[in-house]
């Protein structure tokens, strides 16, 4: 059976960014893969979507990828279609695992860029080169991102995204691509900042975390609108953000936003939590304090 004979194909899709920065959504990939299956005369046995899964990070789980390999081994599918080869393989060991499963199965791999026979030595050679190139590209991207994060931290700017940090995030009056309001996370939310100062004052005065938690839930919900838990509160209290600091690779830098509590109060409240056996999160790690720009020498 050649690569263009009727096949029961797996469609593998993984969310990713195109070279121009646009998002290649899984749904778009699936539609293009189905069109390719029709042109090849293959039937689609199953779609394997790994949404928001990295093929670069070794410890990142890809459930659909794992299931597809199991189905290949079981003989449930006899062809693979992907949007592009790097959606499927970005690490050499992934390719070698796939080649081992494909031994003697005449398993073709089809993408927009062409079809490869995983049992053909010339095609295997080309795939290994492509996997090595994809691996290097991912490693280069990772290094650039890490350098950018370090530069932002050294400049005192927030690193990464995620949920709005409690105590910060004032609407700018603009909306993002998703239609959600854009927030300036360098600006304090006054009522939340006041609530955090109240928490710290009570803890330093000797109140228990449980008692303070009860009080806080009468004052303000979390940044997501939920009730506070002890874990969530400890995460906030041990985060350097509330002290006007930012951490990167174990080092603390002066941030561009104003502190809610002083660095000294932050250290004191962490010590209280530690003494009470309630320490969680950042505390307990050794750090180097790099407070250039916010500390003054006495003269």
Tab-separated table of C-alpha atoms in Angstrom:
chain	number	residue	atom	x	y	z
A	1	UNK	CA	0.000	0.000	0.000
A	2	UNK	CA	1.524	3.371	-1.003
A	3	UNK	CA	1.082	6.712	0.718
A	4	UNK	CA	-1.876	7.615	-1.498
A	5	UNK	CA	-3.877	4.429	-0.863
A	6	UNK	CA	-7.030	4.741	1.283
A	7	UNK	CA	-6.079	5.245	4.904
A	8	UNK	CA	-7.643	5.627	8.339
A	9	UNK	CA	-5.828	8.767	9.378
A	10	UNK	CA	-5.197	10.526	12.653
A	11	UNK	CA	-5.488	14.314	12.582
A	12	UNK	CA	-3.102	15.822	15.133
A	13	UNK	CA	-3.578	19.509	16.014
A	14	UNK	CA	-1.782	21.706	18.544
A	15	UNK	CA	-2.362	25.356	19.372
A	16	UNK	CA	0.558	27.541	18.362
A	17	UNK	CA	1.664	30.910	17.050
A	18	UNK	CA	2.453	31.520	13.394
A	19	UNK	CA	5.707	33.301	12.427
A	20	UNK	CA	3.797	36.577	12.041
A	21	UNK	CA	2.567	36.291	15.642
A	22	UNK	CA	-0.992	35.288	14.765
A	23	UNK	CA	-2.575	32.385	16.583
A	24	UNK	CA	-2.982	29.165	14.604
A	25	UNK	CA	-6.073	27.826	16.328
A	26	UNK	CA	-6.753	24.114	16.590
A	27	UNK	CA	-10.070	24.509	14.756
A	28	UNK	CA	-8.333	26.108	11.769
A	29	UNK	CA	-5.679	23.409	11.736
A	30	UNK	CA	-8.332	20.686	11.808
A	31	UNK	CA	-10.217	22.219	8.874
A	32	UNK	CA	-7.049	22.415	6.768
A	33	UNK	CA	-6.077	18.855	7.717
A	34	UNK	CA	-9.518	17.569	6.715
A	35	UNK	CA	-9.154	19.275	3.336
A	36	UNK	CA	-5.793	17.556	2.891
A	37	UNK	CA	-7.323	14.184	3.827
A	38	UNK	CA	-9.931	14.624	1.082
A	39	UNK	CA	-7.254	15.422	-1.492
A	40	UNK	CA	-5.293	12.320	-0.473
A	41	UNK	CA	-8.393	10.127	-0.427
A	42	UNK	CA	-7.910	9.254	3.246
A	43	UNK	CA	-10.668	8.897	5.819
A	44	UNK	CA	-10.342	10.615	9.201
A	45	UNK	CA	-10.388	8.006	11.952
A	46	UNK	CA	-9.959	10.424	14.849
A	47	UNK	CA	-8.883	13.964	15.699
A	48	UNK	CA	-6.212	14.366	18.397
A	49	UNK	CA	-6.188	17.980	19.682
A	50	UNK	CA	-3.610	19.188	22.202
A	51	UNK	CA	-4.896	22.674	22.920
A	52	UNK	CA	-2.336	25.010	24.533
A	53	UNK	CA	0.237	22.219	24.828
A	54	UNK	CA	3.925	22.732	24.188
A	55	UNK	CA	5.848	20.141	22.198
A	56	UNK	CA	9.111	21.786	23.265
A	57	UNK	CA	8.983	21.396	27.043
A	58	UNK	CA	10.034	17.903	28.024
A	59	UNK	CA	7.878	17.777	31.162
A	60	UNK	CA	4.729	19.130	29.477
A	61	UNK	CA	2.071	16.436	29.074
A	62	UNK	CA	0.393	16.019	25.692
A	63	UNK	CA	-2.570	13.693	26.299
A	64	UNK	CA	-3.724	13.603	22.673
A	65	UNK	CA	-0.195	12.840	21.474
A	66	UNK	CA	0.081	9.971	23.964
A	67	UNK	CA	-3.313	8.607	22.900
A	68	UNK	CA	-2.375	8.801	19.226
A	69	UNK	CA	0.808	6.792	19.830
A	70	UNK	CA	-1.220	4.169	21.683
A	71	UNK	CA	-3.688	3.965	18.784
A	72	UNK	CA	-0.854	3.591	16.267
A	73	UNK	CA	0.573	0.720	18.286
A	74	UNK	CA	-2.873	-0.880	18.509
A	75	UNK	CA	-3.344	-0.603	14.739
A	76	UNK	CA	-6.356	1.706	14.986
A	77	UNK	CA	-4.843	4.232	12.584
A	78	UNK	CA	-2.415	3.856	9.700
A	79	UNK	CA	-1.614	7.445	8.731
A	80	UNK	CA	-1.038	10.826	10.363
A	81	UNK	CA	-2.022	14.262	9.090
A	82	UNK	CA	-0.718	17.434	10.714
A	83	UNK	CA	-0.943	21.129	9.861
A	84	UNK	CA	2.849	21.318	9.855
A	85	UNK	CA	5.544	18.949	11.007
A	86	UNK	CA	6.547	21.129	13.961
A	87	UNK	CA	3.006	20.838	15.351
A	88	UNK	CA	3.731	17.146	15.840
A	89	UNK	CA	7.450	16.963	16.618
A	90	UNK	CA	9.769	19.552	18.158
A	91	UNK	CA	12.086	17.175	19.968
A	92	UNK	CA	14.223	14.413	18.395
A	93	UNK	CA	13.066	11.824	20.939
A	94	UNK	CA	9.450	12.361	19.849
A	95	UNK	CA	10.418	11.505	16.283
A	96	UNK	CA	12.420	8.448	17.314
A	97	UNK	CA	9.483	7.170	19.354
A	98	UNK	CA	7.187	7.653	16.381
A	99	UNK	CA	9.641	5.941	14.015
A	100	UNK	CA	9.925	2.980	16.354
A	101	UNK	CA	6.149	2.571	16.343
A	102	UNK	CA	6.025	2.982	12.578
A	103	UNK	CA	8.532	0.195	11.906
A	104	UNK	CA	7.076	-2.205	9.319
A	105	UNK	CA	3.700	-0.403	9.338
A	106	UNK	CA	4.349	1.744	6.234
A	107	UNK	CA	2.931	4.687	8.145
A	108	UNK	CA	2.824	7.936	6.119
A	109	UNK	CA	2.964	11.383	7.698
A	110	UNK	CA	1.188	14.075	5.680
A	111	UNK	CA	1.230	17.843	6.086
A	112	UNK	CA	0.735	20.878	3.882
A	113	UNK	CA	4.456	20.712	3.073
A	114	UNK	CA	4.228	17.147	1.762
A	115	UNK	CA	3.966	13.468	2.683
A	116	UNK	CA	6.692	11.364	4.269
A	117	UNK	CA	6.907	7.605	4.612
A	118	UNK	CA	8.099	6.921	8.147
A	119	UNK	CA	9.634	3.629	6.980
A	120	UNK	CA	11.598	5.148	4.104
A	121	UNK	CA	15.224	5.786	5.083
A	122	UNK	CA	15.527	8.934	2.960
A	123	UNK	CA	12.333	10.346	4.476
A	124	UNK	CA	13.535	9.420	7.951
A	125	UNK	CA	16.767	11.312	7.305
A	126	UNK	CA	14.846	14.428	6.225
A	127	UNK	CA	12.507	14.184	9.228
A	128	UNK	CA	15.468	13.948	11.606
A	129	UNK	CA	16.950	17.106	10.096
A	130	UNK	CA	13.592	18.888	10.408
A	131	UNK	CA	13.246	17.748	14.040
A	132	UNK	CA	16.752	19.024	14.844
A	133	UNK	CA	15.949	22.372	13.214
A	134	UNK	CA	12.668	22.641	15.141
A	135	UNK	CA	14.464	21.790	18.392
A	136	UNK	CA	17.080	24.496	17.788
A	137	UNK	CA	14.375	27.014	16.884
A	138	UNK	CA	12.533	26.281	20.136
A	139	UNK	CA	15.738	26.524	22.167
A	140	UNK	CA	16.584	29.867	20.543
A	141	UNK	CA	13.093	31.169	21.285
A	142	UNK	CA	13.354	29.996	24.899
A	143	UNK	CA	16.660	31.834	25.356
A	144	UNK	CA	15.246	35.035	23.856
A	145	UNK	CA	12.196	34.888	26.119
A	146	UNK	CA	14.330	34.295	29.220
A	147	UNK	CA	16.609	37.203	28.318
A	148	UNK	CA	13.574	39.430	27.819
A	149	UNK	CA	12.123	38.367	31.197
A	150	UNK	CA	15.440	39.096	32.910
A	151	UNK	CA	15.665	42.514	31.251
A	152	UNK	CA	12.115	43.363	32.335
A	153	UNK	CA	12.840	42.268	35.904
A	154	UNK	CA	16.031	44.337	36.037
A	155	UNK	CA	14.021	47.322	34.810
A	156	UNK	CA	11.469	46.699	37.561
A	157	UNK	CA	8.699	45.717	35.151
A	158	UNK	CA	6.223	42.888	35.636
A	159	UNK	CA	7.187	39.534	34.097
A	160	UNK	CA	4.592	37.270	32.529
A	161	UNK	CA	0.824	37.489	32.455
A	162	UNK	CA	-1.917	35.628	34.282
A	163	UNK	CA	-4.574	36.819	36.693
A	164	UNK	CA	-4.781	40.381	37.917
A	165	UNK	CA	-2.625	40.691	41.043
A	166	UNK	CA	-4.729	41.633	44.061
A	167	UNK	CA	-4.120	45.230	45.043
A	168	UNK	CA	-3.175	46.301	41.515
A	169	UNK	CA	-4.884	46.783	38.165
A	170	UNK	CA	-6.714	49.992	37.324
A	171	UNK	CA	-8.680	50.093	34.025
A	172	UNK	CA	-6.956	52.172	31.342
A	173	UNK	CA	-10.180	52.896	29.477
A	174	UNK	CA	-9.054	50.765	26.527
A	175	UNK	CA	-9.977	47.216	25.515
A	176	UNK	CA	-7.801	44.380	24.291
A	177	UNK	CA	-8.236	42.027	21.332
A	178	UNK	CA	-10.637	39.859	23.341
A	179	UNK	CA	-12.820	42.843	24.192
A	180	UNK	CA	-11.825	42.813	27.851
A	181	UNK	CA	-10.772	46.066	29.539
A	182	UNK	CA	-7.027	46.649	29.641
A	183	UNK	CA	-5.569	47.171	33.113
A	184	UNK	CA	-2.572	49.113	34.331
A	185	UNK	CA	-1.122	46.630	36.825
A	186	UNK	CA	1.373	49.228	38.037
A	187	UNK	CA	-1.452	51.233	39.586
A	188	UNK	CA	-2.926	50.286	42.967
A	189	UNK	CA	-6.610	49.588	43.528
A	190	UNK	CA	-7.103	51.798	46.620
A	191	UNK	CA	-9.645	49.675	48.504
A	192	UNK	CA	-7.673	46.476	47.914
A	193	UNK	CA	-4.384	48.083	48.928
A	194	UNK	CA	-6.054	49.345	52.109
A	195	UNK	CA	-7.383	45.852	52.844
A	196	UNK	CA	-3.893	44.379	52.481
A	197	UNK	CA	-2.430	46.982	54.820
A	198	UNK	CA	-5.166	46.071	57.295
A	199	UNK	CA	-4.228	42.400	57.024
A	200	UNK	CA	-0.563	43.147	57.681
A	201	UNK	CA	-1.327	45.445	60.626
A	202	UNK	CA	-3.465	42.768	62.261
A	203	UNK	CA	-0.935	40.000	61.755
A	204	UNK	CA	1.903	42.115	63.134
A	205	UNK	CA	-0.315	42.984	66.121
A	206	UNK	CA	-0.591	39.293	66.976
A	207	UNK	CA	-3.864	38.184	65.388
A	208	UNK	CA	-3.983	34.700	63.882
A	209	UNK	CA	-4.137	34.164	60.147
A	210	UNK	CA	-7.529	32.505	60.558
A	211	UNK	CA	-8.931	35.497	62.394
A	212	UNK	CA	-7.521	37.911	59.846
A	213	UNK	CA	-8.973	35.778	57.059
A	214	UNK	CA	-12.459	36.122	58.545
A	215	UNK	CA	-12.010	39.894	58.704
A	216	UNK	CA	-10.699	40.140	55.132
A	217	UNK	CA	-13.684	38.253	53.738
A	218	UNK	CA	-15.925	40.982	55.162
A	219	UNK	CA	-13.876	43.668	53.416
A	220	UNK	CA	-13.003	42.558	49.906
A	221	UNK	CA	-13.132	39.491	47.613
A	222	UNK	CA	-10.105	38.199	45.713
A	223	UNK	CA	-9.164	39.714	42.355
A	224	UNK	CA	-11.318	37.002	40.772
A	225	UNK	CA	-14.319	37.848	42.951
A	226	UNK	CA	-14.023	34.784	45.187
A	227	UNK	CA	-13.782	34.312	48.952
A	228	UNK	CA	-10.314	34.269	50.422
A	229	UNK	CA	-8.628	31.036	51.483
A	230	UNK	CA	-5.614	30.792	53.761
A	231	UNK	CA	-3.476	29.556	50.874
A	232	UNK	CA	-4.518	32.422	48.621
A	233	UNK	CA	-3.858	35.003	51.312
A	234	UNK	CA	-0.449	33.552	52.153
A	235	UNK	CA	0.490	33.666	48.471
A	236	UNK	CA	-0.317	37.379	48.389
A	237	UNK	CA	1.474	38.148	51.651
A	238	UNK	CA	4.658	36.343	50.619
A	239	UNK	CA	4.740	37.822	47.123
A	240	UNK	CA	7.372	40.566	46.715
A	241	UNK	CA	4.945	42.591	44.583
A	242	UNK	CA	3.158	44.069	47.603
A	243	UNK	CA	6.507	45.404	48.866
A	244	UNK	CA	7.295	47.144	45.573
A	245	UNK	CA	9.730	44.419	44.554
A	246	UNK	CA	10.007	41.957	41.696
A	247	UNK	CA	11.772	38.596	41.733
A	248	UNK	CA	13.620	36.849	38.920
A	249	UNK	CA	15.815	33.781	39.370
A	250	UNK	CA	15.938	34.254	43.128
A	251	UNK	CA	16.987	37.906	43.006
A	252	UNK	CA	14.866	40.869	44.056
A	253	UNK	CA	14.749	44.110	42.120
A	254	UNK	CA	13.040	47.417	42.799
A	255	UNK	CA	9.797	47.513	40.806
A	256	UNK	CA	8.223	50.321	38.814
A	257	UNK	CA	5.057	50.224	40.932
A	258	UNK	CA	4.595	51.700	44.395
A	259	UNK	CA	4.722	49.459	47.440
A	260	UNK	CA	1.583	48.644	49.414
A	261	UNK	CA	3.687	47.786	52.450
A	262	UNK	CA	7.366	48.509	53.024
A	263	UNK	CA	10.016	45.830	52.358
A	264	UNK	CA	10.651	45.807	56.121
A	265	UNK	CA	6.979	45.126	56.873
A	266	UNK	CA	7.000	42.414	54.225
A	267	UNK	CA	9.927	40.674	55.903
A	268	UNK	CA	8.223	41.041	59.304
A	269	UNK	CA	4.936	39.526	58.140
A	270	UNK	CA	6.769	36.612	56.521
A	271	UNK	CA	8.584	36.040	59.804
A	272	UNK	CA	5.243	35.968	61.636
A	273	UNK	CA	3.874	33.393	59.204
A	274	UNK	CA	7.042	31.359	59.509
A	275	UNK	CA	6.933	31.361	63.305
A	276	UNK	CA	3.319	30.264	63.252
A	277	UNK	CA	4.081	27.414	60.899
A	278	UNK	CA	1.984	29.114	58.254
A	279	UNK	CA	4.720	30.052	55.804
A	280	UNK	CA	4.006	29.375	52.136
A	281	UNK	CA	5.253	30.613	48.807
A	282	UNK	CA	8.262	32.881	48.390
A	283	UNK	CA	9.637	32.942	51.906
A	284	UNK	CA	12.346	30.528	52.883
A	285	UNK	CA	14.366	31.155	49.723
A	286	UNK	CA	17.635	33.021	49.852
A	287	UNK	CA	17.633	36.146	47.742
A	288	UNK	CA	20.019	38.855	46.734
A	289	UNK	CA	18.495	42.293	47.123
A	290	UNK	CA	19.210	44.529	44.178
A	291	UNK	CA	17.392	47.711	45.167
A	292	UNK	CA	19.140	50.160	42.869
A	293	UNK	CA	16.900	53.096	42.202
A	294	UNK	CA	14.823	52.765	45.380
A	295	UNK	CA	17.451	52.793	48.145
A	296	UNK	CA	19.386	55.871	49.208
A	297	UNK	CA	22.675	56.010	51.101
A	298	UNK	CA	22.780	57.993	54.316
A	299	UNK	CA	25.278	60.818	54.146
